[in-house]
Amino acid sequence: MTNIKAFILVLVLSITTNTAIAQSYNQERTALENFLVRMYRNAPFEGVKIVSDYGNTYLLSVVSVKNSGKETSMNRIAQVKSQRQVSQYISGNVTTESQTIIRTSEDAKDNVTVEEVTDIIKEHSVGFTKSMEVLTTFDTNSGTKCFMFYRKLDEL
């Protein structure tokens, strides 16, 4: 009979401990999310930042994607952009190639010279980044959707 009571006591304690830890993590994440959204709405930014709260340091990647209405394509574009940003930030191995093409033509009707400028920019980077967790997504005032990805720095 004492074995059953001991087993029930251990079971209740383990469930209570797991629940308390899970609530703590969720509260920390919600507080971080609210802080970063307020910071973004105050002064919008894109790119990679290191953000610290009281006990943790996070790598944050913020990406804006044109709101096309197709959630799956927007999510994939945001994920690829985020991985590229973080890979560039961590490894720094980026080569950029730029080419400018200028075409000049004359308009026969108005006797006006029209100049068309085309810039071709190719960017190559080498690196690998584990996917980061989505912290939050929200619509911005400029018609884009903002994606915030994060990862604890000790997990890199």
PDB file of C-alpha atoms in Angstrom:
ATOM      1  CA  MET A   1       0.000   0.000   0.000  1.00  0.00           C
ATOM      2  CA  THR A   2       2.864   2.444   0.709  1.00  0.00           C
ATOM      3  CA  ASN A   3       4.350   1.708  -2.720  1.00  0.00           C
ATOM      4  CA  ILE A   4       1.144   2.872  -4.395  1.00  0.00           C
ATOM      5  CA  LYS A   5       1.060   6.076  -2.300  1.00  0.00           C
ATOM      6  CA  ALA A   6       4.713   6.776  -3.093  1.00  0.00           C
ATOM      7  CA  PHE A   7       4.071   6.190  -6.809  1.00  0.00           C
ATOM      8  CA  ILE A   8       1.063   8.537  -6.819  1.00  0.00           C
ATOM      9  CA  LEU A   9       3.042  11.198  -4.939  1.00  0.00           C
ATOM     10  CA  VAL A  10       5.945  11.002  -7.419  1.00  0.00           C
ATOM     11  CA  LEU A  11       3.502  11.148 -10.348  1.00  0.00           C
ATOM     12  CA  VAL A  12       1.732  14.240  -8.984  1.00  0.00           C
ATOM     13  CA  LEU A  13       5.036  16.016  -8.267  1.00  0.00           C
ATOM     14  CA  SER A  14       6.417  15.318 -11.745  1.00  0.00           C
ATOM     15  CA  ILE A  15       3.240  16.578 -13.453  1.00  0.00           C
ATOM     16  CA  THR A  16       3.257  19.740 -11.320  1.00  0.00           C
ATOM     17  CA  THR A  17       6.945  20.423 -12.047  1.00  0.00           C
ATOM     18  CA  ASN A  18       6.541  19.950 -15.810  1.00  0.00           C
ATOM     19  CA  THR A  19       3.526  22.247 -15.880  1.00  0.00           C
ATOM     20  CA  ALA A  20       5.347  24.993 -13.952  1.00  0.00           C
ATOM     21  CA  ILE A  21       8.384  24.861 -16.290  1.00  0.00           C
ATOM     22  CA  ALA A  22       6.208  24.936 -19.416  1.00  0.00           C
ATOM     23  CA  GLN A  23       4.301  27.986 -18.165  1.00  0.00           C
ATOM     24  CA  SER A  24       7.562  29.795 -17.383  1.00  0.00           C
ATOM     25  CA  TYR A  25       8.908  29.245 -20.909  1.00  0.00           C
ATOM     26  CA  ASN A  26       5.656  30.386 -22.481  1.00  0.00           C
ATOM     27  CA  GLN A  27       5.586  33.543 -20.346  1.00  0.00           C
ATOM     28  CA  GLU A  28       9.193  34.387 -21.281  1.00  0.00           C
ATOM     29  CA  ARG A  29       8.456  33.895 -24.970  1.00  0.00           C
ATOM     30  CA  THR A  30       5.299  36.037 -24.800  1.00  0.00           C
ATOM     31  CA  ALA A  31       7.162  38.836 -23.010  1.00  0.00           C
ATOM     32  CA  LEU A  32       9.970  38.715 -25.615  1.00  0.00           C
ATOM     33  CA  GLU A  33       7.438  38.720 -28.461  1.00  0.00           C
ATOM     34  CA  ASN A  34       5.549  41.728 -27.063  1.00  0.00           C
ATOM     35  CA  PHE A  35       8.784  43.664 -26.505  1.00  0.00           C
ATOM     36  CA  LEU A  36      10.091  43.024 -30.039  1.00  0.00           C
ATOM     37  CA  VAL A  37       6.781  43.875 -31.719  1.00  0.00           C
ATOM     38  CA  ARG A  38       6.628  47.182 -29.791  1.00  0.00           C
ATOM     39  CA  MET A  39      10.251  47.886 -30.762  1.00  0.00           C
ATOM     40  CA  TYR A  40       9.492  47.150 -34.448  1.00  0.00           C
ATOM     41  CA  ARG A  41       6.342  49.299 -34.521  1.00  0.00           C
ATOM     42  CA  ASN A  42       8.265  52.179 -32.956  1.00  0.00           C
ATOM     43  CA  ALA A  43      11.120  52.004 -35.512  1.00  0.00           C
ATOM     44  CA  PRO A  44      10.749  49.341 -38.252  1.00  0.00           C
ATOM     45  CA  PHE A  45      13.900  47.408 -39.130  1.00  0.00           C
ATOM     46  CA  GLU A  46      15.014  44.340 -41.049  1.00  0.00           C
ATOM     47  CA  GLY A  47      18.013  42.090 -40.645  1.00  0.00           C
ATOM     48  CA  VAL A  48      19.755  40.224 -37.870  1.00  0.00           C
ATOM     49  CA  LYS A  49      20.070  41.479 -34.299  1.00  0.00           C
ATOM     50  CA  ILE A  50      21.284  40.091 -31.001  1.00  0.00           C
ATOM     51  CA  VAL A  51      18.650  40.676 -28.328  1.00  0.00           C
ATOM     52  CA  SER A  52      19.073  40.056 -24.612  1.00  0.00           C
ATOM     53  CA  ASP A  53      16.485  39.775 -21.903  1.00  0.00           C
ATOM     54  CA  TYR A  54      17.094  39.105 -18.220  1.00  0.00           C
ATOM     55  CA  GLY A  55      18.482  35.597 -18.488  1.00  0.00           C
ATOM     56  CA  ASN A  56      18.869  34.762 -22.179  1.00  0.00           C
ATOM     57  CA  THR A  57      20.451  36.047 -25.359  1.00  0.00           C
ATOM     58  CA  TYR A  58      18.688  35.514 -28.683  1.00  0.00           C
ATOM     59  CA  LEU A  59      19.620  35.772 -32.330  1.00  0.00           C
ATOM     60  CA  LEU A  60      16.742  37.563 -34.048  1.00  0.00           C
ATOM     61  CA  SER A  61      16.072  37.706 -37.785  1.00  0.00           C
ATOM     62  CA  VAL A  62      13.392  40.106 -39.012  1.00  0.00           C
ATOM     63  CA  VAL A  63      12.055  39.785 -42.572  1.00  0.00           C
ATOM     64  CA  SER A  64       9.335  41.707 -44.423  1.00  0.00           C
ATOM     65  CA  VAL A  65       7.471  40.006 -47.258  1.00  0.00           C
ATOM     66  CA  LYS A  66       4.975  41.598 -49.638  1.00  0.00           C
ATOM     67  CA  ASN A  67       1.510  40.510 -48.560  1.00  0.00           C
ATOM     68  CA  SER A  68       0.343  38.384 -51.510  1.00  0.00           C
ATOM     69  CA  GLY A  69      -2.427  36.530 -49.697  1.00  0.00           C
ATOM     70  CA  LYS A  70      -0.844  33.086 -50.182  1.00  0.00           C
ATOM     71  CA  GLU A  71       0.331  32.074 -46.712  1.00  0.00           C
ATOM     72  CA  THR A  72       2.474  29.110 -47.803  1.00  0.00           C
ATOM     73  CA  SER A  73       4.467  31.103 -50.339  1.00  0.00           C
ATOM     74  CA  MET A  74       4.950  34.026 -47.934  1.00  0.00           C
ATOM     75  CA  ASN A  75       6.121  31.644 -45.190  1.00  0.00           C
ATOM     76  CA  ARG A  76       8.626  29.955 -47.519  1.00  0.00           C
ATOM     77  CA  ILE A  77       9.994  33.261 -48.823  1.00  0.00           C
ATOM     78  CA  ALA A  78      10.388  34.571 -45.274  1.00  0.00           C
ATOM     79  CA  GLN A  79      12.133  31.374 -44.151  1.00  0.00           C
ATOM     80  CA  VAL A  80      14.628  31.482 -47.035  1.00  0.00           C
ATOM     81  CA  LYS A  81      15.341  35.193 -46.496  1.00  0.00           C
ATOM     82  CA  SER A  82      15.868  34.598 -42.790  1.00  0.00           C
ATOM     83  CA  GLN A  83      18.252  31.690 -43.360  1.00  0.00           C
ATOM     84  CA  ARG A  84      20.245  33.794 -45.847  1.00  0.00           C
ATOM     85  CA  GLN A  85      20.491  36.713 -43.420  1.00  0.00           C
ATOM     86  CA  VAL A  86      21.606  34.534 -40.526  1.00  0.00           C
ATOM     87  CA  SER A  87      24.095  32.605 -42.682  1.00  0.00           C
ATOM     88  CA  GLN A  88      25.638  35.865 -43.865  1.00  0.00           C
ATOM     89  CA  TYR A  89      25.758  37.189 -40.313  1.00  0.00           C
ATOM     90  CA  ILE A  90      27.430  34.091 -38.888  1.00  0.00           C
ATOM     91  CA  SER A  91      29.852  33.106 -41.653  1.00  0.00           C
ATOM     92  CA  GLY A  92      30.312  36.413 -43.452  1.00  0.00           C
ATOM     93  CA  ASN A  93      31.345  34.680 -46.695  1.00  0.00           C
ATOM     94  CA  VAL A  94      29.489  36.774 -49.236  1.00  0.00           C
ATOM     95  CA  THR A  95      30.585  37.821 -52.719  1.00  0.00           C
ATOM     96  CA  THR A  96      28.583  40.346 -54.682  1.00  0.00           C
ATOM     97  CA  GLU A  97      28.674  40.818 -58.413  1.00  0.00           C
ATOM     98  CA  SER A  98      27.095  43.911 -59.963  1.00  0.00           C
ATOM     99  CA  GLN A  99      26.444  44.848 -63.574  1.00  0.00           C
ATOM    100  CA  THR A 100      24.776  47.980 -64.927  1.00  0.00           C
ATOM    101  CA  ILE A 101      23.268  48.027 -68.420  1.00  0.00           C
ATOM    102  CA  ILE A 102      22.281  51.367 -69.950  1.00  0.00           C
ATOM    103  CA  ARG A 103      20.126  51.382 -73.100  1.00  0.00           C
ATOM    104  CA  THR A 104      19.362  54.548 -75.022  1.00  0.00           C
ATOM    105  CA  SER A 105      16.583  54.825 -77.582  1.00  0.00           C
ATOM    106  CA  GLU A 106      14.811  57.656 -79.351  1.00  0.00           C
ATOM    107  CA  ASP A 107      11.065  58.024 -79.405  1.00  0.00           C
ATOM    108  CA  ALA A 108      10.008  58.812 -82.991  1.00  0.00           C
ATOM    109  CA  LYS A 109       6.781  60.596 -82.050  1.00  0.00           C
ATOM    110  CA  ASP A 110       8.143  63.060 -79.496  1.00  0.00           C
ATOM    111  CA  ASN A 111      11.816  63.249 -80.625  1.00  0.00           C
ATOM    112  CA  VAL A 112      12.843  62.453 -77.052  1.00  0.00           C
ATOM    113  CA  THR A 113      15.777  60.308 -76.027  1.00  0.00           C
ATOM    114  CA  VAL A 114      14.759  57.619 -73.540  1.00  0.00           C
ATOM    115  CA  GLU A 115      17.368  56.112 -71.276  1.00  0.00           C
ATOM    116  CA  GLU A 116      16.710  52.758 -69.610  1.00  0.00           C
ATOM    117  CA  VAL A 117      18.990  51.649 -66.778  1.00  0.00           C
ATOM    118  CA  THR A 118      19.038  48.028 -65.603  1.00  0.00           C
ATOM    119  CA  ASP A 119      21.047  46.879 -62.594  1.00  0.00           C
ATOM    120  CA  ILE A 120      21.805  43.167 -62.222  1.00  0.00           C
ATOM    121  CA  ILE A 121      23.070  42.185 -58.788  1.00  0.00           C
ATOM    122  CA  LYS A 122      24.100  38.602 -58.015  1.00  0.00           C
ATOM    123  CA  GLU A 123      24.974  37.550 -54.506  1.00  0.00           C
ATOM    124  CA  HIS A 124      26.697  34.303 -53.549  1.00  0.00           C
ATOM    125  CA  SER A 125      27.207  33.105 -49.988  1.00  0.00           C
ATOM    126  CA  VAL A 126      28.562  29.952 -48.438  1.00  0.00           C
ATOM    127  CA  GLY A 127      27.226  28.686 -45.149  1.00  0.00           C
ATOM    128  CA  PHE A 128      24.630  26.615 -43.402  1.00  0.00           C
ATOM    129  CA  THR A 129      22.167  27.663 -40.742  1.00  0.00           C
ATOM    130  CA  LYS A 130      19.711  25.537 -38.865  1.00  0.00           C
ATOM    131  CA  SER A 131      16.200  26.780 -39.314  1.00  0.00           C
ATOM    132  CA  MET A 132      15.095  29.229 -36.688  1.00  0.00           C
ATOM    133  CA  GLU A 133      11.825  29.190 -34.813  1.00  0.00           C
ATOM    134  CA  VAL A 134       9.070  31.611 -35.794  1.00  0.00           C
ATOM    135  CA  LEU A 135       8.490  33.985 -32.908  1.00  0.00           C
ATOM    136  CA  THR A 136       5.632  35.953 -34.458  1.00  0.00           C
ATOM    137  CA  THR A 137       4.136  37.274 -37.680  1.00  0.00           C
ATOM    138  CA  PHE A 138       2.009  40.376 -38.100  1.00  0.00           C
ATOM    139  CA  ASP A 139       0.780  42.781 -40.780  1.00  0.00           C
ATOM    140  CA  THR A 140       2.511  46.141 -41.041  1.00  0.00           C
ATOM    141  CA  ASN A 141       1.114  49.519 -42.065  1.00  0.00           C
ATOM    142  CA  SER A 142       3.012  49.448 -45.379  1.00  0.00           C
ATOM    143  CA  GLY A 143       1.146  46.435 -46.799  1.00  0.00           C
ATOM    144  CA  THR A 144       3.792  43.871 -45.931  1.00  0.00           C
ATOM    145  CA  LYS A 145       3.876  41.038 -43.458  1.00  0.00           C
ATOM    146  CA  CYS A 146       6.652  41.010 -40.866  1.00  0.00           C
ATOM    147  CA  PHE A 147       8.156  37.670 -39.803  1.00  0.00           C
ATOM    148  CA  MET A 148      10.331  37.407 -36.702  1.00  0.00           C
ATOM    149  CA  PHE A 149      12.499  34.310 -36.323  1.00  0.00           C
ATOM    150  CA  TYR A 150      14.602  33.626 -33.253  1.00  0.00           C
ATOM    151  CA  ARG A 151      16.931  31.148 -31.625  1.00  0.00           C
ATOM    152  CA  LYS A 152      18.727  31.148 -28.297  1.00  0.00           C
ATOM    153  CA  LEU A 153      22.407  31.879 -28.845  1.00  0.00           C
ATOM    154  CA  ASP A 154      23.558  28.903 -26.775  1.00  0.00           C
ATOM    155  CA  GLU A 155      21.716  26.629 -29.262  1.00  0.00           C
ATOM    156  CA  LEU A 156      23.851  27.722 -32.239  1.00  0.00           C
TER     157      LEU A 156
END
